[in-house]
Amino acid sequence: GEDVEQSLFLSVREGDSSVINCTYTDSSSTYLYWYKQEPGAGLQLLTYIFSNMDMKQDQRLTVLLNKKDKHLSLRIADTQTGDSAIYFCAEGGGSYIPTFGRGTSLIVHP
Amino acid sequence: NAGVTQTPKFQVLKTGQSMTLQCAQDMNHNSMYWYRQDPGMGLRLIYYSASEGTTDKGEVPNGYNVSRLNKREFSLRLESAAPSQTSVYFCASSESDLLSPVGTSTYEQYFGPGTRLTVT
C-alpha cells in the first residue's frame, strides 16, 4: 500500500535554511503537497508540486521532487521563529484518497 | 466564505457517553473526510465521503459512524466513547475529479480548526 515517510523532528537556528525530507511509494500520485500545522490549528496547504515537475519555488520555499527515487523535499530559506510548526508531506490528487506522512516538527531557535 | 467549520471546539466525555461532531463546508466540495491526530501518529483517516450520498471506511473506523447529511455537512458520531478515542479530530474537504476535470484543481484538502476530545 501507499506509504509516506518523513523524519519526526528538525531543529535549526534562526536565519539558517531548513530542509525537510519525505519519501513516498505511490508513483501514480498526481500532486505532492506540503501542509503546515501551527499549534492549536488545523493543517493548511503551504505549497504543492505537480508530479511532472522537478522543482517549484515560491518566495522562501523551494520544493524539489525526484520521481526516480520518490523523494520530495521542502527547503525554507532564512528560517524564522514564526516558521516553527509541524510540516506534513502528502501525496494524492484527483479521486485519490491522500496519504499523509506523520509530520516533521520544525523547531527554530533564536 | 468560512471554509470548513467544526463544532464543538472542545469536549469532555465520560466513558460510555455518546456525542456527534459536526462539520460543514461552504466551498461546494464533493469530498469530505474525518481524521484523528494523535502524538507521533500523524493523521489517521477514520471515514470519508467521496461524494454526497456515499461514505467509506478509512484506516481506523472502529467505534465511529458518519453521516453525509447533504453536500455541505458531514458528521462523526461516537456511540459509546472510550478513553482510546481521546484525540484531536479534524474534518477536511476537497474537490475531486469525480465532477471536476483533471487540471482544473489541485485537489488540496481544506481543514477545519479541530475538536479536542477527552474521554475520561
PDB file of N, CA and C in Angstrom, chain A residues 10-109:
ATOM      1  N   LEU A  10      13.101  18.383  13.419  1.00  0.00           N
ATOM      2  CA  LEU A  10      14.208  19.125  12.822  1.00  0.00           C
ATOM      3  C   LEU A  10      14.388  20.392  13.637  1.00  0.00           C
ATOM      4  N   SER A  11      15.638  20.648  14.029  1.00  0.00           N
ATOM      5  CA  SER A  11      15.939  21.838  14.824  1.00  0.00           C
ATOM      6  C   SER A  11      16.947  22.688  14.062  1.00  0.00           C
ATOM      7  N   VAL A  12      16.649  23.982  13.904  1.00  0.00           N
ATOM      8  CA  VAL A  12      17.554  24.879  13.171  1.00  0.00           C
ATOM      9  C   VAL A  12      17.662  26.194  13.929  1.00  0.00           C
ATOM     10  N   ARG A  13      18.703  26.976  13.552  1.00  0.00           N
ATOM     11  CA  ARG A  13      18.866  28.301  14.135  1.00  0.00           C
ATOM     12  C   ARG A  13      18.198  29.329  13.223  1.00  0.00           C
ATOM     13  N   GLU A  14      17.650  30.356  13.829  1.00  0.00           N
ATOM     14  CA  GLU A  14      17.004  31.428  13.072  1.00  0.00           C
ATOM     15  C   GLU A  14      17.980  31.988  12.042  1.00  0.00           C
ATOM     16  N   GLY A  15      17.499  32.147  10.810  1.00  0.00           N
ATOM     17  CA  GLY A  15      18.336  32.670   9.730  1.00  0.00           C
ATOM     18  C   GLY A  15      18.951  31.582   8.868  1.00  0.00           C
ATOM     19  N   ASP A  16      19.063  30.364   9.404  1.00  0.00           N
ATOM     20  CA  ASP A  16      19.581  29.245   8.607  1.00  0.00           C
ATOM     21  C   ASP A  16      18.498  28.741   7.662  1.00  0.00           C
ATOM     22  N   SER A  17      18.899  27.857   6.733  1.00  0.00           N
ATOM     23  CA  SER A  17      17.924  27.175   5.879  1.00  0.00           C
ATOM     24  C   SER A  17      17.477  25.885   6.562  1.00  0.00           C
ATOM     25  N   SER A  18      16.226  25.541   6.348  1.00  0.00           N
ATOM     26  CA  SER A  18      15.692  24.256   6.835  1.00  0.00           C
ATOM     27  C   SER A  18      15.382  23.399   5.634  1.00  0.00           C
ATOM     28  N   VAL A  19      15.700  22.117   5.745  1.00  0.00           N
ATOM     29  CA  VAL A  19      15.326  21.179   4.683  1.00  0.00           C
ATOM     30  C   VAL A  19      14.587  20.010   5.323  1.00  0.00           C
ATOM     31  N   ILE A  20      13.345  19.830   4.912  1.00  0.00           N
ATOM     32  CA  ILE A  20      12.518  18.731   5.411  1.00  0.00           C
ATOM     33  C   ILE A  20      12.345  17.735   4.279  1.00  0.00           C
ATOM     34  N   ASN A  21      12.647  16.478   4.564  1.00  0.00           N
ATOM     35  CA  ASN A  21      12.633  15.445   3.533  1.00  0.00           C
ATOM     36  C   ASN A  21      11.460  14.493   3.703  1.00  0.00           C
ATOM     37  N   CYS A  22      11.081  13.876   2.590  1.00  0.00           N
ATOM     38  CA  CYS A  22       9.923  12.982   2.584  1.00  0.00           C
ATOM     39  C   CYS A  22      10.141  11.940   1.482  1.00  0.00           C
ATOM     40  N   THR A  23       9.791  10.702   1.761  1.00  0.00           N
ATOM     41  CA  THR A  23       9.780   9.689   0.708  1.00  0.00           C
ATOM     42  C   THR A  23       8.380   9.098   0.619  1.00  0.00           C
ATOM     43  N   TYR A  24       7.998   8.701  -0.581  1.00  0.00           N
ATOM     44  CA  TYR A  24       6.668   8.156  -0.792  1.00  0.00           C
ATOM     45  C   TYR A  24       6.781   6.937  -1.689  1.00  0.00           C
ATOM     46  N   THR A  25       5.721   6.138  -1.744  1.00  0.00           N
ATOM     47  CA  THR A  25       5.810   4.892  -2.508  1.00  0.00           C
ATOM     48  C   THR A  25       4.889   4.854  -3.720  1.00  0.00           C
ATOM     49  N   ASP A  26       3.811   5.694  -3.732  1.00  0.00           N
ATOM     50  CA  ASP A  26       2.830   5.587  -4.805  1.00  0.00           C
ATOM     51  C   ASP A  26       3.251   6.427  -6.003  1.00  0.00           C
ATOM     52  N   SER A  27       3.690   5.779  -7.058  1.00  0.00           N
ATOM     53  CA  SER A  27       4.199   6.505  -8.221  1.00  0.00           C
ATOM     54  C   SER A  27       3.076   7.088  -9.081  1.00  0.00           C
ATOM     55  N   SER A  28       1.806   6.779  -8.755  1.00  0.00           N
ATOM     56  CA  SER A  28       0.706   7.303  -9.570  1.00  0.00           C
ATOM     57  C   SER A  28       0.144   8.609  -9.035  1.00  0.00           C
ATOM     58  N   SER A  29       0.760   9.147  -7.973  1.00  0.00           N
ATOM     59  CA  SER A  29       0.272  10.407  -7.405  1.00  0.00           C
ATOM     60  C   SER A  29       0.317  11.512  -8.451  1.00  0.00           C
ATOM     61  N   THR A  30      -0.748  12.316  -8.457  1.00  0.00           N
ATOM     62  CA  THR A  30      -0.798  13.442  -9.375  1.00  0.00           C
ATOM     63  C   THR A  30      -0.100  14.655  -8.784  1.00  0.00           C
ATOM     64  N   TYR A  31      -0.324  14.864  -7.502  1.00  0.00           N
ATOM     65  CA  TYR A  31       0.243  16.006  -6.793  1.00  0.00           C
ATOM     66  C   TYR A  31       0.959  15.535  -5.535  1.00  0.00           C
ATOM     67  N   LEU A  32       1.971  16.314  -5.143  1.00  0.00           N
ATOM     68  CA  LEU A  32       2.608  16.124  -3.844  1.00  0.00           C
ATOM     69  C   LEU A  32       2.517  17.446  -3.116  1.00  0.00           C
ATOM     70  N   TYR A  33       2.168  17.368  -1.846  1.00  0.00           N
ATOM     71  CA  TYR A  33       1.816  18.567  -1.093  1.00  0.00           C
ATOM     72  C   TYR A  33       2.692  18.715   0.151  1.00  0.00           C
ATOM     73  N   TRP A  34       2.847  19.946   0.567  1.00  0.00           N
ATOM     74  CA  TRP A  34       3.362  20.250   1.898  1.00  0.00           C
ATOM     75  C   TRP A  34       2.307  21.075   2.623  1.00  0.00           C
ATOM     76  N   TYR A  35       1.897  20.561   3.775  1.00  0.00           N
ATOM     77  CA  TYR A  35       0.958  21.265   4.639  1.00  0.00           C
ATOM     78  C   TYR A  35       1.697  21.725   5.885  1.00  0.00           C
ATOM     79  N   LYS A  36       1.224  22.836   6.456  1.00  0.00           N
ATOM     80  CA  LYS A  36       1.796  23.371   7.694  1.00  0.00           C
ATOM     81  C   LYS A  36       0.714  23.378   8.767  1.00  0.00           C
ATOM     82  N   GLN A  37       1.064  22.941   9.969  1.00  0.00           N
ATOM     83  CA  GLN A  37       0.129  22.979  11.078  1.00  0.00           C
ATOM     84  C   GLN A  37       0.747  23.781  12.221  1.00  0.00           C
ATOM     85  N   GLU A  38       0.157  24.920  12.515  1.00  0.00           N
ATOM     86  CA  GLU A  38       0.608  25.723  13.648  1.00  0.00           C
ATOM     87  C   GLU A  38      -0.080  25.219  14.906  1.00  0.00           C
ATOM     88  N   PRO A  39       0.495  25.515  16.079  1.00  0.00           N
ATOM     89  CA  PRO A  39      -0.076  24.981  17.340  1.00  0.00           C
ATOM     90  C   PRO A  39      -1.545  25.324  17.493  1.00  0.00           C
ATOM     91  N   GLY A  40      -2.350  24.304  17.825  1.00  0.00           N
ATOM     92  CA  GLY A  40      -3.769  24.514  18.087  1.00  0.00           C
ATOM     93  C   GLY A  40      -4.621  24.743  16.865  1.00  0.00           C
ATOM     94  N   ALA A  41      -4.075  24.519  15.686  1.00  0.00           N
ATOM     95  CA  ALA A  41      -4.830  24.806  14.454  1.00  0.00           C
ATOM     96  C   ALA A  41      -4.871  23.580  13.554  1.00  0.00           C
ATOM     97  N   GLY A  42      -5.709  23.673  12.522  1.00  0.00           N
ATOM     98  CA  GLY A  42      -5.754  22.620  11.524  1.00  0.00           C
ATOM     99  C   GLY A  42      -4.618  22.770  10.523  1.00  0.00           C
ATOM    100  N   LEU A  43      -4.519  21.820   9.614  1.00  0.00           N
ATOM    101  CA  LEU A  43      -3.478  21.880   8.583  1.00  0.00           C
ATOM    102  C   LEU A  43      -3.898  22.875   7.509  1.00  0.00           C
ATOM    103  N   GLN A  44      -2.872  23.522   6.944  1.00  0.00           N
ATOM    104  CA  GLN A  44      -3.127  24.461   5.868  1.00  0.00           C
ATOM    105  C   GLN A  44      -2.117  24.183   4.757  1.00  0.00           C
ATOM    106  N   LEU A  45      -2.572  24.196   3.516  1.00  0.00           N
ATOM    107  CA  LEU A  45      -1.657  23.940   2.410  1.00  0.00           C
ATOM    108  C   LEU A  45      -0.597  25.032   2.347  1.00  0.00           C
ATOM    109  N   LEU A  46       0.676  24.609   2.302  1.00  0.00           N
ATOM    110  CA  LEU A  46       1.795  25.545   2.197  1.00  0.00           C
ATOM    111  C   LEU A  46       2.194  25.697   0.735  1.00  0.00           C
ATOM    112  N   THR A  47       2.389  24.566   0.086  1.00  0.00           N
ATOM    113  CA  THR A  47       2.741  24.563  -1.317  1.00  0.00           C
ATOM    114  C   THR A  47       2.496  23.162  -1.870  1.00  0.00           C
ATOM    115  N   TYR A  48       2.567  23.031  -3.180  1.00  0.00           N
ATOM    116  CA  TYR A  48       2.368  21.731  -3.807  1.00  0.00           C
ATOM    117  C   TYR A  48       3.225  21.687  -5.060  1.00  0.00           C
ATOM    118  N   ILE A  49       3.418  20.492  -5.596  1.00  0.00           N
ATOM    119  CA  ILE A  49       4.127  20.347  -6.855  1.00  0.00           C
ATOM    120  C   ILE A  49       3.409  19.292  -7.680  1.00  0.00           C
ATOM    121  N   PHE A  50       3.227  19.555  -8.929  1.00  0.00           N
ATOM    122  CA  PHE A  50       2.621  18.596  -9.846  1.00  0.00           C
ATOM    123  C   PHE A  50       3.653  17.514 -10.143  1.00  0.00           C
ATOM    124  N   SER A  51       3.201  16.309 -10.362  1.00  0.00           N
ATOM    125  CA  SER A  51       4.123  15.180 -10.429  1.00  0.00           C
ATOM    126  C   SER A  51       5.052  15.204 -11.646  1.00  0.00           C
ATOM    127  N   ASN A  52       4.751  16.047 -12.643  1.00  0.00           N
ATOM    128  CA  ASN A  52       5.652  16.102 -13.807  1.00  0.00           C
ATOM    129  C   ASN A  52       6.671  17.245 -13.703  1.00  0.00           C
ATOM    130  N   MET A  53       6.763  17.853 -12.523  1.00  0.00           N
ATOM    131  CA  MET A  53       7.724  18.929 -12.294  1.00  0.00           C
ATOM    132  C   MET A  53       8.876  18.419 -11.444  1.00  0.00           C
ATOM    133  N   ASP A  54      10.044  19.078 -11.570  1.00  0.00           N
ATOM    134  CA  ASP A  54      11.200  18.736 -10.738  1.00  0.00           C
ATOM    135  C   ASP A  54      11.380  19.697  -9.581  1.00  0.00           C
ATOM    136  N   MET A  55      10.976  20.944  -9.793  1.00  0.00           N
ATOM    137  CA  MET A  55      11.243  21.959  -8.796  1.00  0.00           C
ATOM    138  C   MET A  55      10.150  23.020  -8.855  1.00  0.00           C
ATOM    139  N   LYS A  56       9.872  23.591  -7.699  1.00  0.00           N
ATOM    140  CA  LYS A  56       8.953  24.726  -7.648  1.00  0.00           C
ATOM    141  C   LYS A  56       9.464  25.678  -6.589  1.00  0.00           C
ATOM    142  N   GLN A  57       9.521  26.964  -6.934  1.00  0.00           N
ATOM    143  CA  GLN A  57       9.986  27.964  -5.981  1.00  0.00           C
ATOM    144  C   GLN A  57       8.860  28.946  -5.710  1.00  0.00           C
ATOM    145  N   ASP A  58       8.707  29.300  -4.443  1.00  0.00           N
ATOM    146  CA  ASP A  58       7.648  30.223  -4.050  1.00  0.00           C
ATOM    147  C   ASP A  58       8.187  31.040  -2.890  1.00  0.00           C
ATOM    148  N   GLN A  59       8.742  32.194  -3.198  1.00  0.00           N
ATOM    149  CA  GLN A  59       9.360  33.088  -2.205  1.00  0.00           C
ATOM    150  C   GLN A  59      10.428  32.332  -1.422  1.00  0.00           C
ATOM    151  N   ARG A  60      10.286  32.130  -0.118  1.00  0.00           N
ATOM    152  CA  ARG A  60      11.344  31.464   0.652  1.00  0.00           C
ATOM    153  C   ARG A  60      11.287  29.942   0.552  1.00  0.00           C
ATOM    154  N   LEU A  61      10.289  29.415  -0.125  1.00  0.00           N
ATOM    155  CA  LEU A  61      10.086  27.976  -0.191  1.00  0.00           C
ATOM    156  C   LEU A  61      10.574  27.411  -1.519  1.00  0.00           C
ATOM    157  N   THR A  62      11.307  26.293  -1.457  1.00  0.00           N
ATOM    158  CA  THR A  62      11.708  25.564  -2.656  1.00  0.00           C
ATOM    159  C   THR A  62      11.329  24.109  -2.466  1.00  0.00           C
ATOM    160  N   VAL A  63      10.578  23.572  -3.397  1.00  0.00           N
ATOM    161  CA  VAL A  63      10.208  22.160  -3.364  1.00  0.00           C
ATOM    162  C   VAL A  63      10.987  21.445  -4.461  1.00  0.00           C
ATOM    163  N   LEU A  64      11.641  20.356  -4.101  1.00  0.00           N
ATOM    164  CA  LEU A  64      12.354  19.530  -5.073  1.00  0.00           C
ATOM    165  C   LEU A  64      11.715  18.149  -5.112  1.00  0.00           C
ATOM    166  N   LEU A  65      11.501  17.641  -6.323  1.00  0.00           N
ATOM    167  CA  LEU A  65      10.906  16.329  -6.497  1.00  0.00           C
ATOM    168  C   LEU A  65      11.836  15.457  -7.333  1.00  0.00           C
ATOM    169  N   ASN A  66      12.209  14.313  -6.785  1.00  0.00           N
ATOM    170  CA  ASN A  66      12.999  13.314  -7.506  1.00  0.00           C
ATOM    171  C   ASN A  66      12.089  12.104  -7.694  1.00  0.00           C
ATOM    172  N   LYS A  67      11.481  12.018  -8.891  1.00  0.00           N
ATOM    173  CA  LYS A  67      10.496  10.962  -9.123  1.00  0.00           C
ATOM    174  C   LYS A  67      11.125   9.583  -9.147  1.00  0.00           C
ATOM    175  N   LYS A  68      12.361   9.525  -9.626  1.00  0.00           N
ATOM    176  CA  LYS A  68      13.029   8.222  -9.733  1.00  0.00           C
ATOM    177  C   LYS A  68      13.201   7.615  -8.337  1.00  0.00           C
ATOM    178  N   ASP A  69      13.612   8.443  -7.371  1.00  0.00           N
ATOM    179  CA  ASP A  69      13.822   7.966  -6.006  1.00  0.00           C
ATOM    180  C   ASP A  69      12.593   8.151  -5.134  1.00  0.00           C
ATOM    181  N   LYS A  70      11.529   8.723  -5.687  1.00  0.00           N
ATOM    182  CA  LYS A  70      10.301   9.028  -4.929  1.00  0.00           C
ATOM    183  C   LYS A  70      10.653   9.820  -3.672  1.00  0.00           C
ATOM    184  N   HIS A  71      11.370  10.903  -3.870  1.00  0.00           N
ATOM    185  CA  HIS A  71      11.841  11.737  -2.779  1.00  0.00           C
ATOM    186  C   HIS A  71      11.405  13.171  -3.004  1.00  0.00           C
ATOM    187  N   LEU A  72      10.836  13.749  -1.976  1.00  0.00           N
ATOM    188  CA  LEU A  72      10.344  15.126  -2.006  1.00  0.00           C
ATOM    189  C   LEU A  72      11.015  15.896  -0.879  1.00  0.00           C
ATOM    190  N   SER A  73      11.401  17.128  -1.138  1.00  0.00           N
ATOM    191  CA  SER A  73      11.970  17.935  -0.056  1.00  0.00           C
ATOM    192  C   SER A  73      11.380  19.337  -0.087  1.00  0.00           C
ATOM    193  N   LEU A  74      11.376  19.937   1.088  1.00  0.00           N
ATOM    194  CA  LEU A  74      10.921  21.328   1.252  1.00  0.00           C
ATOM    195  C   LEU A  74      12.060  22.099   1.899  1.00  0.00           C
ATOM    196  N   ARG A  75      12.538  23.125   1.205  1.00  0.00           N
ATOM    197  CA  ARG A  75      13.585  23.973   1.761  1.00  0.00           C
ATOM    198  C   ARG A  75      12.970  25.321   2.118  1.00  0.00           C
ATOM    199  N   ILE A  76      13.202  25.748   3.352  1.00  0.00           N
ATOM    200  CA  ILE A  76      12.758  27.076   3.785  1.00  0.00           C
ATOM    201  C   ILE A  76      14.008  27.920   3.982  1.00  0.00           C
ATOM    202  N   ALA A  77      14.155  28.955   3.179  1.00  0.00           N
ATOM    203  CA  ALA A  77      15.317  29.836   3.296  1.00  0.00           C
ATOM    204  C   ALA A  77      15.081  30.847   4.422  1.00  0.00           C
ATOM    205  N   ASP A  78      16.185  31.260   5.074  1.00  0.00           N
ATOM    206  CA  ASP A  78      16.117  32.305   6.111  1.00  0.00           C
ATOM    207  C   ASP A  78      14.999  31.979   7.114  1.00  0.00           C
ATOM    208  N   THR A  79      15.103  30.821   7.740  1.00  0.00           N
ATOM    209  CA  THR A  79      14.043  30.342   8.630  1.00  0.00           C
ATOM    210  C   THR A  79      13.839  31.294   9.805  1.00  0.00           C
ATOM    211  N   GLN A  80      12.586  31.586  10.085  1.00  0.00           N
ATOM    212  CA  GLN A  80      12.213  32.496  11.160  1.00  0.00           C
ATOM    213  C   GLN A  80      11.500  31.731  12.276  1.00  0.00           C
ATOM    214  N   THR A  81      11.428  32.335  13.487  1.00  0.00           N
ATOM    215  CA  THR A  81      10.752  31.655  14.596  1.00  0.00           C
ATOM    216  C   THR A  81       9.283  31.391  14.257  1.00  0.00           C
ATOM    217  N   GLY A  82       8.691  32.221  13.434  1.00  0.00           N
ATOM    218  CA  GLY A  82       7.313  32.017  13.006  1.00  0.00           C
ATOM    219  C   GLY A  82       7.116  30.807  12.110  1.00  0.00           C
ATOM    220  N   ASP A  83       8.221  30.230  11.628  1.00  0.00           N
ATOM    221  CA  ASP A  83       8.135  29.013  10.814  1.00  0.00           C
ATOM    222  C   ASP A  83       8.037  27.765  11.681  1.00  0.00           C
ATOM    223  N   SER A  84       8.215  27.909  12.995  1.00  0.00           N
ATOM    224  CA  SER A  84       8.087  26.763  13.896  1.00  0.00           C
ATOM    225  C   SER A  84       6.674  26.199  13.786  1.00  0.00           C
ATOM    226  N   ALA A  85       6.580  24.927  13.427  1.00  0.00           N
ATOM    227  CA  ALA A  85       5.283  24.292  13.181  1.00  0.00           C
ATOM    228  C   ALA A  85       5.542  22.820  12.858  1.00  0.00           C
ATOM    229  N   ILE A  86       4.471  22.095  12.605  1.00  0.00           N
ATOM    230  CA  ILE A  86       4.606  20.725  12.089  1.00  0.00           C
ATOM    231  C   ILE A  86       4.333  20.776  10.596  1.00  0.00           C
ATOM    232  N   TYR A  87       5.206  20.149   9.815  1.00  0.00           N
ATOM    233  CA  TYR A  87       5.081  20.136   8.357  1.00  0.00           C
ATOM    234  C   TYR A  87       4.767  18.713   7.900  1.00  0.00           C
ATOM    235  N   PHE A  88       3.669  18.598   7.165  1.00  0.00           N
ATOM    236  CA  PHE A  88       3.235  17.295   6.672  1.00  0.00           C
ATOM    237  C   PHE A  88       3.448  17.200   5.168  1.00  0.00           C
ATOM    238  N   CYS A  89       4.051  16.119   4.770  1.00  0.00           N
ATOM    239  CA  CYS A  89       4.153  15.758   3.367  1.00  0.00           C
ATOM    240  C   CYS A  89       2.920  14.912   3.033  1.00  0.00           C
ATOM    241  N   ALA A  90       2.357  15.067   1.839  1.00  0.00           N
ATOM    242  CA  ALA A  90       1.199  14.265   1.439  1.00  0.00           C
ATOM    243  C   ALA A  90       1.242  14.031  -0.058  1.00  0.00           C
ATOM    244  N   GLU A  91       0.700  12.902  -0.467  1.00  0.00           N
ATOM    245  CA  GLU A  91       0.603  12.622  -1.904  1.00  0.00           C
ATOM    246  C   GLU A  91      -0.846  12.278  -2.230  1.00  0.00           C
ATOM    247  N   GLY A  92      -1.272  12.631  -3.421  1.00  0.00           N
ATOM    248  CA  GLY A  92      -2.646  12.355  -3.816  1.00  0.00           C
ATOM    249  C   GLY A  92      -3.010  13.141  -5.054  1.00  0.00           C
ATOM    250  N   GLY A  93      -4.293  13.522  -5.116  1.00  0.00           N
ATOM    251  CA  GLY A  93      -4.774  14.293  -6.247  1.00  0.00           C
ATOM    252  C   GLY A  93      -5.892  13.568  -6.965  1.00  0.00           C
ATOM    253  N   GLY A  94      -6.818  14.328  -7.510  1.00  0.00           N
ATOM    254  CA  GLY A  94      -7.942  13.749  -8.232  1.00  0.00           C
ATOM    255  C   GLY A  94      -8.865  12.990  -7.300  1.00  0.00           C
ATOM    256  N   SER A  95      -9.199  11.779  -7.660  1.00  0.00           N
ATOM    257  CA  SER A  95     -10.088  10.998  -6.801  1.00  0.00           C
ATOM    258  C   SER A  95      -9.315  10.108  -5.838  1.00  0.00           C
ATOM    259  N   TYR A  96      -8.006  10.329  -5.739  1.00  0.00           N
ATOM    260  CA  TYR A  96      -7.241   9.546  -4.770  1.00  0.00           C
ATOM    261  C   TYR A  96      -7.528  10.021  -3.355  1.00  0.00           C
ATOM    262  N   ILE A  97      -7.555   9.083  -2.423  1.00  0.00           N
ATOM    263  CA  ILE A  97      -7.540   9.458  -1.019  1.00  0.00           C
ATOM    264  C   ILE A  97      -6.112   9.844  -0.691  1.00  0.00           C
ATOM    265  N   PRO A  98      -5.866  11.061  -0.220  1.00  0.00           N
ATOM    266  CA  PRO A  98      -4.476  11.462   0.031  1.00  0.00           C
ATOM    267  C   PRO A  98      -3.876  10.666   1.177  1.00  0.00           C
ATOM    268  N   THR A  99      -2.572  10.471   1.099  1.00  0.00           N
ATOM    269  CA  THR A  99      -1.826   9.819   2.170  1.00  0.00           C
ATOM    270  C   THR A  99      -0.876  10.832   2.777  1.00  0.00           C
ATOM    271  N   PHE A 100      -0.935  10.968   4.083  1.00  0.00           N
ATOM    272  CA  PHE A 100      -0.100  11.927   4.803  1.00  0.00           C
ATOM    273  C   PHE A 100       1.053  11.221   5.514  1.00  0.00           C
ATOM    274  N   GLY A 101       2.180  11.897   5.582  1.00  0.00           N
ATOM    275  CA  GLY A 101       3.246  11.464   6.464  1.00  0.00           C
ATOM    276  C   GLY A 101       2.884  11.785   7.902  1.00  0.00           C
ATOM    277  N   ARG A 102       3.764  11.396   8.843  1.00  0.00           N
ATOM    278  CA  ARG A 102       3.470  11.616  10.257  1.00  0.00           C
ATOM    279  C   ARG A 102       3.766  13.036  10.711  1.00  0.00           C
ATOM    280  N   GLY A 103       4.403  13.817   9.850  1.00  0.00           N
ATOM    281  CA  GLY A 103       4.683  15.200  10.205  1.00  0.00           C
ATOM    282  C   GLY A 103       6.076  15.374  10.793  1.00  0.00           C
ATOM    283  N   THR A 104       6.737  16.463  10.414  1.00  0.00           N
ATOM    284  CA  THR A 104       8.045  16.839  10.951  1.00  0.00           C
ATOM    285  C   THR A 104       7.879  18.103  11.785  1.00  0.00           C
ATOM    286  N   SER A 105       8.230  18.030  13.052  1.00  0.00           N
ATOM    287  CA  SER A 105       8.173  19.215  13.919  1.00  0.00           C
ATOM    288  C   SER A 105       9.423  20.041  13.692  1.00  0.00           C
ATOM    289  N   LEU A 106       9.256  21.239  13.176  1.00  0.00           N
ATOM    290  CA  LEU A 106      10.379  22.157  12.950  1.00  0.00           C
ATOM    291  C   LEU A 106      10.474  23.098  14.141  1.00  0.00           C
ATOM    292  N   ILE A 107      11.635  23.081  14.793  1.00  0.00           N
ATOM    293  CA  ILE A 107      11.877  23.956  15.946  1.00  0.00           C
ATOM    294  C   ILE A 107      12.947  24.946  15.532  1.00  0.00           C
ATOM    295  N   VAL A 108      12.636  26.227  15.648  1.00  0.00           N
ATOM    296  CA  VAL A 108      13.568  27.280  15.245  1.00  0.00           C
ATOM    297  C   VAL A 108      14.048  27.998  16.497  1.00  0.00           C
ATOM    298  N   HIS A 109      15.365  27.955  16.713  1.00  0.00           N
ATOM    299  CA  HIS A 109      15.971  28.597  17.889  1.00  0.00           C
ATOM    300  C   HIS A 109      16.426  30.009  17.539  1.00  0.00           C
TER     301      HIS A 109
END
